[in-house]
Tab-separated table of C-alpha atoms in Angstrom:
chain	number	residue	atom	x	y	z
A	238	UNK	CA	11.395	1.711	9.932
A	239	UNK	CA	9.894	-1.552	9.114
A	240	UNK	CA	12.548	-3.798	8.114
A	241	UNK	CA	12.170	-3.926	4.507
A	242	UNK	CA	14.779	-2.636	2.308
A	243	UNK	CA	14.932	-2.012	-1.342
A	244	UNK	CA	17.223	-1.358	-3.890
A	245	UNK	CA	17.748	0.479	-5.652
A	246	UNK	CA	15.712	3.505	-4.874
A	247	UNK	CA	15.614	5.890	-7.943
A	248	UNK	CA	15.895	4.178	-11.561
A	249	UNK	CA	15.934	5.519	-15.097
A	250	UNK	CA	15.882	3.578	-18.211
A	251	UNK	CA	15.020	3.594	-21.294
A	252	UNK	CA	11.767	2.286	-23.550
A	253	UNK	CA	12.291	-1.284	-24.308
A	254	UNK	CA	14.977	-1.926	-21.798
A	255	UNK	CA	15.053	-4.726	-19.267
A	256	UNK	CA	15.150	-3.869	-15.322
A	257	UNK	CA	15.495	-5.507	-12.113
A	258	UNK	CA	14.293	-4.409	-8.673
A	259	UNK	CA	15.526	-5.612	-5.355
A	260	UNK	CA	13.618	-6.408	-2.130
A	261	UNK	CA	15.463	-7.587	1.312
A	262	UNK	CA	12.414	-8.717	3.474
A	263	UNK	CA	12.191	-8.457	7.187
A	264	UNK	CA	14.255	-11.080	9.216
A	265	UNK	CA	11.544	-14.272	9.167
A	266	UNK	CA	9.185	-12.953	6.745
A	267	UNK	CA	8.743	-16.010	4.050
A	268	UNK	CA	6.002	-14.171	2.398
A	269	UNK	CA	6.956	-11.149	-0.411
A	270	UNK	CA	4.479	-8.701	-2.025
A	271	UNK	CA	5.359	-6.394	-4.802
A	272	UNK	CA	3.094	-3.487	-6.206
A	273	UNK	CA	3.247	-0.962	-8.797
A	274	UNK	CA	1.962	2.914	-7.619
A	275	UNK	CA	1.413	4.931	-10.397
A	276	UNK	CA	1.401	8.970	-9.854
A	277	UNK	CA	-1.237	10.171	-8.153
A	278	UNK	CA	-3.053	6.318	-7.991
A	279	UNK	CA	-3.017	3.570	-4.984
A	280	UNK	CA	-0.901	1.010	-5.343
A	281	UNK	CA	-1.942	-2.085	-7.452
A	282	UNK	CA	-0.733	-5.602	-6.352
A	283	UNK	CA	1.497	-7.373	-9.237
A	284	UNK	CA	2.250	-10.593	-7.323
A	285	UNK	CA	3.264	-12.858	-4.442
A	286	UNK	CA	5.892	-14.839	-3.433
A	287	UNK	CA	5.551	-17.271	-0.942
A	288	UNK	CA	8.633	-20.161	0.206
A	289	UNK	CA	9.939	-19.112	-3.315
A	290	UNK	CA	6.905	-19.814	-5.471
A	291	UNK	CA	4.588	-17.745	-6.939
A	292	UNK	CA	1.389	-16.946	-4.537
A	293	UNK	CA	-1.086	-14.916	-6.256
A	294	UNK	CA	-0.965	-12.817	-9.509
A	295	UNK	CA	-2.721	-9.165	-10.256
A	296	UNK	CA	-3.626	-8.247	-13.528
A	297	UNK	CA	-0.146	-7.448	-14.838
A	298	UNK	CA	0.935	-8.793	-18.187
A	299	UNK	CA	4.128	-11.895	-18.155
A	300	UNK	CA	6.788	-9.446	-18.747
A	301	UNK	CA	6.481	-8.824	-14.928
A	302	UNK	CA	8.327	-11.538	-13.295
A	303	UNK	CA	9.740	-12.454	-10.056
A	304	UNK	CA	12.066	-14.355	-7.856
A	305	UNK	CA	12.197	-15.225	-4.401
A	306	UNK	CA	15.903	-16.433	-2.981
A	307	UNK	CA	16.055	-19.125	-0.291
A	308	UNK	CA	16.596	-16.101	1.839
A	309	UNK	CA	13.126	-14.982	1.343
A	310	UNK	CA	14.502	-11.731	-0.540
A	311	UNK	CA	12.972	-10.934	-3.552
A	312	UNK	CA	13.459	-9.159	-7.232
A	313	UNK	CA	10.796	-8.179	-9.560
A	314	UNK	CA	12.120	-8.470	-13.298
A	315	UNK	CA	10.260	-6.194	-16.079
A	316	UNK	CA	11.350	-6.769	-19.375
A	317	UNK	CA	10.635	-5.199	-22.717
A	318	UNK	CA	9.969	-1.838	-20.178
A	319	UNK	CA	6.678	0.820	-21.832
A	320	UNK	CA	6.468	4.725	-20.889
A	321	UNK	CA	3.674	3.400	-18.458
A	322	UNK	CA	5.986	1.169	-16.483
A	323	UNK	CA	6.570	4.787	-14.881
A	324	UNK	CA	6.266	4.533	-10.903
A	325	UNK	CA	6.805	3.835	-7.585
A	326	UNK	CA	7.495	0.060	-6.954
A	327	UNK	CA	6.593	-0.921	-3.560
A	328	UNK	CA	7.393	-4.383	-2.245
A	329	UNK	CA	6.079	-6.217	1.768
A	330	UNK	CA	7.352	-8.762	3.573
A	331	UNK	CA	4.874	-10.734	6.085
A	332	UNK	CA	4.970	-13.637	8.223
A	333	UNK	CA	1.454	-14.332	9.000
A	334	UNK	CA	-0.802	-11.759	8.548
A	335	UNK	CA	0.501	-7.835	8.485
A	336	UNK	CA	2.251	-6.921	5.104
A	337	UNK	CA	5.352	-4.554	5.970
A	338	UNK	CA	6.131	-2.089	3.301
A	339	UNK	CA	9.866	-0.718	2.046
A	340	UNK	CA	10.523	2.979	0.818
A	341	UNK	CA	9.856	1.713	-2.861
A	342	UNK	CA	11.904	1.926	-6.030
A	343	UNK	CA	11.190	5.087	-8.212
A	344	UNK	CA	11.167	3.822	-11.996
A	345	UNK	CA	11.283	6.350	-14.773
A	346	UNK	CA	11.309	4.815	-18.188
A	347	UNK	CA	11.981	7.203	-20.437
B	58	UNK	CA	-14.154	-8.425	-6.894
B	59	UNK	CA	-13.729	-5.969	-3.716
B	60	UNK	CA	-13.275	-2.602	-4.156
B	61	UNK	CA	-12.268	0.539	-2.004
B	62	UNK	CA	-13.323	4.358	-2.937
B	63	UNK	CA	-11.769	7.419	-1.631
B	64	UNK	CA	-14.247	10.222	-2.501
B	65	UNK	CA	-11.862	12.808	-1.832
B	66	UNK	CA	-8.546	13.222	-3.562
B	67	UNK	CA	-7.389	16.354	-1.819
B	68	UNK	CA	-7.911	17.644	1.898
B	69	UNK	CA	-6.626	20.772	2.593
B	70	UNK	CA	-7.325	21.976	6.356
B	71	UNK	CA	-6.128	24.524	9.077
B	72	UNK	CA	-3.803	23.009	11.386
B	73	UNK	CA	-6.107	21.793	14.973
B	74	UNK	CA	-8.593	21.641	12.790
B	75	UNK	CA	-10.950	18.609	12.346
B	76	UNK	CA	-10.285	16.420	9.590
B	77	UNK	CA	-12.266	13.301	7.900
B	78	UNK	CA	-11.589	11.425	5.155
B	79	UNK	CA	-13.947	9.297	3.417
B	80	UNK	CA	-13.795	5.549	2.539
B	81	UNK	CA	-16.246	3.504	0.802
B	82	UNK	CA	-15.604	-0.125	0.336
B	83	UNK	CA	-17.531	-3.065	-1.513
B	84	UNK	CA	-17.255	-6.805	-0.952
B	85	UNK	CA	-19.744	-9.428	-0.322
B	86	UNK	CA	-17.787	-11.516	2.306
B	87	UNK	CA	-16.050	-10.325	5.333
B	88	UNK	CA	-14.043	-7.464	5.274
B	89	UNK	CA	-10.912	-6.915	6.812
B	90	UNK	CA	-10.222	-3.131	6.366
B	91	UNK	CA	-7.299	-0.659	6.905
B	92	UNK	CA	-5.791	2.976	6.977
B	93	UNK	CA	-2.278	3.484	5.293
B	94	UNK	CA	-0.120	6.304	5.866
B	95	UNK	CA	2.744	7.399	3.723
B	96	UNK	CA	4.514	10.592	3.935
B	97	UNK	CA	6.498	12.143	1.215
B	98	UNK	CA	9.247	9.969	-0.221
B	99	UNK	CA	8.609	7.437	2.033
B	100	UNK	CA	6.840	4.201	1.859
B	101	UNK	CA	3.288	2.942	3.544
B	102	UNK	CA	3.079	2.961	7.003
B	103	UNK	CA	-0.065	1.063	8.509
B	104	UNK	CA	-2.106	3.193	10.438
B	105	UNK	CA	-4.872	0.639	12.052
B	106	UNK	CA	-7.112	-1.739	11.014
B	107	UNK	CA	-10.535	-3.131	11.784
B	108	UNK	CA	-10.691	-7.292	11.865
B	109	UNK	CA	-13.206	-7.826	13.892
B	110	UNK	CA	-15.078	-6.340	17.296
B	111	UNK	CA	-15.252	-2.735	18.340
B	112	UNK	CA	-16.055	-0.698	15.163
B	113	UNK	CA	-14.341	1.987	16.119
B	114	UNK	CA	-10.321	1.874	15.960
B	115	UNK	CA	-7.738	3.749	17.426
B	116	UNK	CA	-4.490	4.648	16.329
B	117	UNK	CA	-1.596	6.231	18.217
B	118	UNK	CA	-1.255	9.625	17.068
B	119	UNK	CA	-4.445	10.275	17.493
B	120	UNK	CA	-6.873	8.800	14.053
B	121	UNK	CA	-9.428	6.745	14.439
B	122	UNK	CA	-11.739	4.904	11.836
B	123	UNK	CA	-15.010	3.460	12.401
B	124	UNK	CA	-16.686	0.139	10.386
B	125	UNK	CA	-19.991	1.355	9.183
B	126	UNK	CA	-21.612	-2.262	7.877
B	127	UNK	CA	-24.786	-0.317	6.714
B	128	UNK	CA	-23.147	2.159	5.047
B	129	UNK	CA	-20.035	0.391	3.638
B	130	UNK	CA	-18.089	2.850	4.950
B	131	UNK	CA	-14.361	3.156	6.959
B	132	UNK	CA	-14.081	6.965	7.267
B	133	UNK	CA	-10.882	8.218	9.158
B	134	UNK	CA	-11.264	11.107	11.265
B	135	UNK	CA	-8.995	13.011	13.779
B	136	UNK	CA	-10.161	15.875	15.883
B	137	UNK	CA	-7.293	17.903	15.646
B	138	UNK	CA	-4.995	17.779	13.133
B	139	UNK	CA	-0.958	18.605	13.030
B	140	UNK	CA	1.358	19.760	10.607
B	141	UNK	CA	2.814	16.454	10.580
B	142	UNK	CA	0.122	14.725	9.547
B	143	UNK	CA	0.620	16.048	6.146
B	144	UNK	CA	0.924	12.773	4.223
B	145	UNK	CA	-1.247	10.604	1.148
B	146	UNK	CA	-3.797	8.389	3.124
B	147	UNK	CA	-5.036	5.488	1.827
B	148	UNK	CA	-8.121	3.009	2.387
B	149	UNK	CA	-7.146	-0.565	1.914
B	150	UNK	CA	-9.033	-3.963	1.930
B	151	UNK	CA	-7.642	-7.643	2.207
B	152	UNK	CA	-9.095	-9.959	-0.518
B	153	UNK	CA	-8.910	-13.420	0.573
B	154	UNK	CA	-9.499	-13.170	4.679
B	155	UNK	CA	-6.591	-11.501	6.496
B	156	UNK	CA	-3.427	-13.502	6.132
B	157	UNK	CA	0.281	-13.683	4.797
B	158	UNK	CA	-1.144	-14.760	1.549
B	159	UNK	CA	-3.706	-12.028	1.193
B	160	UNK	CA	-3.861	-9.344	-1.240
B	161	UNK	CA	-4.094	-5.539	-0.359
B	162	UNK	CA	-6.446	-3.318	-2.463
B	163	UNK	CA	-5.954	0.196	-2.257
B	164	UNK	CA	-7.785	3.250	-2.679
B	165	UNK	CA	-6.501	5.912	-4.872
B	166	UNK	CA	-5.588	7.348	-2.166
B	167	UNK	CA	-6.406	11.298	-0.229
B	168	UNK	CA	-3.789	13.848	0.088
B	169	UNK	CA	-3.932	15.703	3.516
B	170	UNK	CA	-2.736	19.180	3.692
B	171	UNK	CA	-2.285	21.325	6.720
B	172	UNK	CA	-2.058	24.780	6.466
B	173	UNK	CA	-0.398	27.102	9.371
């Protein structure tokens, strides 16, 4: 168990449909990373949060977005959702230099 | 841009049996390198990780990885394998030194099997 806790942890929606994903990072941790894992791929870094402002940016187009609460939890926002927006959704929580990974939210955009 | 490779998508092997899985990495600036565990339905676990020193690390159950410069290589090996180490492995580097702020790139990853 690391800590990190997301919600929620199986999702279905639809093509074109908006969808929000919740991350609860480990008590401290002011730094949140979400990535996308495709089937049978690694996982691919999206973005970073960092004292609520965005840290860092993969190669994922602006309909990914992202929020992180005074709190330091997080949510990843994907709007306008494609067939390929299929997969596991992992987000990590670090303080100063490990990353600590939740159990990941299953999308399945149908 | 750095880069990891995992030649191997799929290791199947008898159970006490030796196991190694390869890992190729590029990058041009120091490399900060790891092994990532995750077992079905579950989410990555971190394994160990080279920074800097001895080139060969040691986990706790047993794996251990060793920092080839030469070779560009972070193979993960384990003399004797259990059923329980049936799991997707993956080879990860930190772009952008080793830090809260860094960013993870992951191999596509090696699925372990153990057979009785």
């Amino acid at each position: 168990e690391t800590g990190v806790t997301q919600s929620p942890t199986h999702l279905i929606k639809t093509r074109g449909q908006q969808v929000t994903l919740r991350c609860s990072s480990q008590s401290g941790h002011n730094t949140v990373s979400w990535y996308q894992q495709a089937l049978g791929q690694g996982p691919q870094f999206i973005f970073q949060y960092y004292r609520e402002e965005e840290n860092g940016r993969g190669n994922f187009p602006p309909r990914f977005s992202g929020l992180q609460f005074p709190n330091y939890s997080s949510e990843l926002n994907v709007n306008a959702l494609e067939l390929d927006d299929s997969a596991l959704y992992l987000c990590a929580s670090s303080l100063e230099s490990e990353q600590y990974f939740g159990p990941g939210t299953r999308l399945t955009v149908t | 841009a750095q880069s990891v490779t995992q030649l191997d998508s799929q290791v199947p092997v008898f159970e006490e049996a030796p196991v190694e899985l390869r890992c190729n990495y590029s990058s041009s600036v120091s490399v900060y390198l790891f092994w990532y565990v995750q077992y079905p339905n579950q989410g990555l676990q971190l394994l160990l990780k080279y920074l800097s020193g001895s080139t060969l690390v040691e986990s706790i159950n047993g794996f251990e990885a060793e920092f080839n410069k030469s070779q560009t290589s972070f193979h993960l090996r384990k003399p004797s394998v259990h059923i329980s180490d049936t799991a997707e492995y993956f080879c990860a580097v930190s772009e952008g030194g080793y830090s809260s702020a860094s960013k993870i790139i992951f191999g596509s990853g090696t699925r372990l099997s153990i057979r009785p």
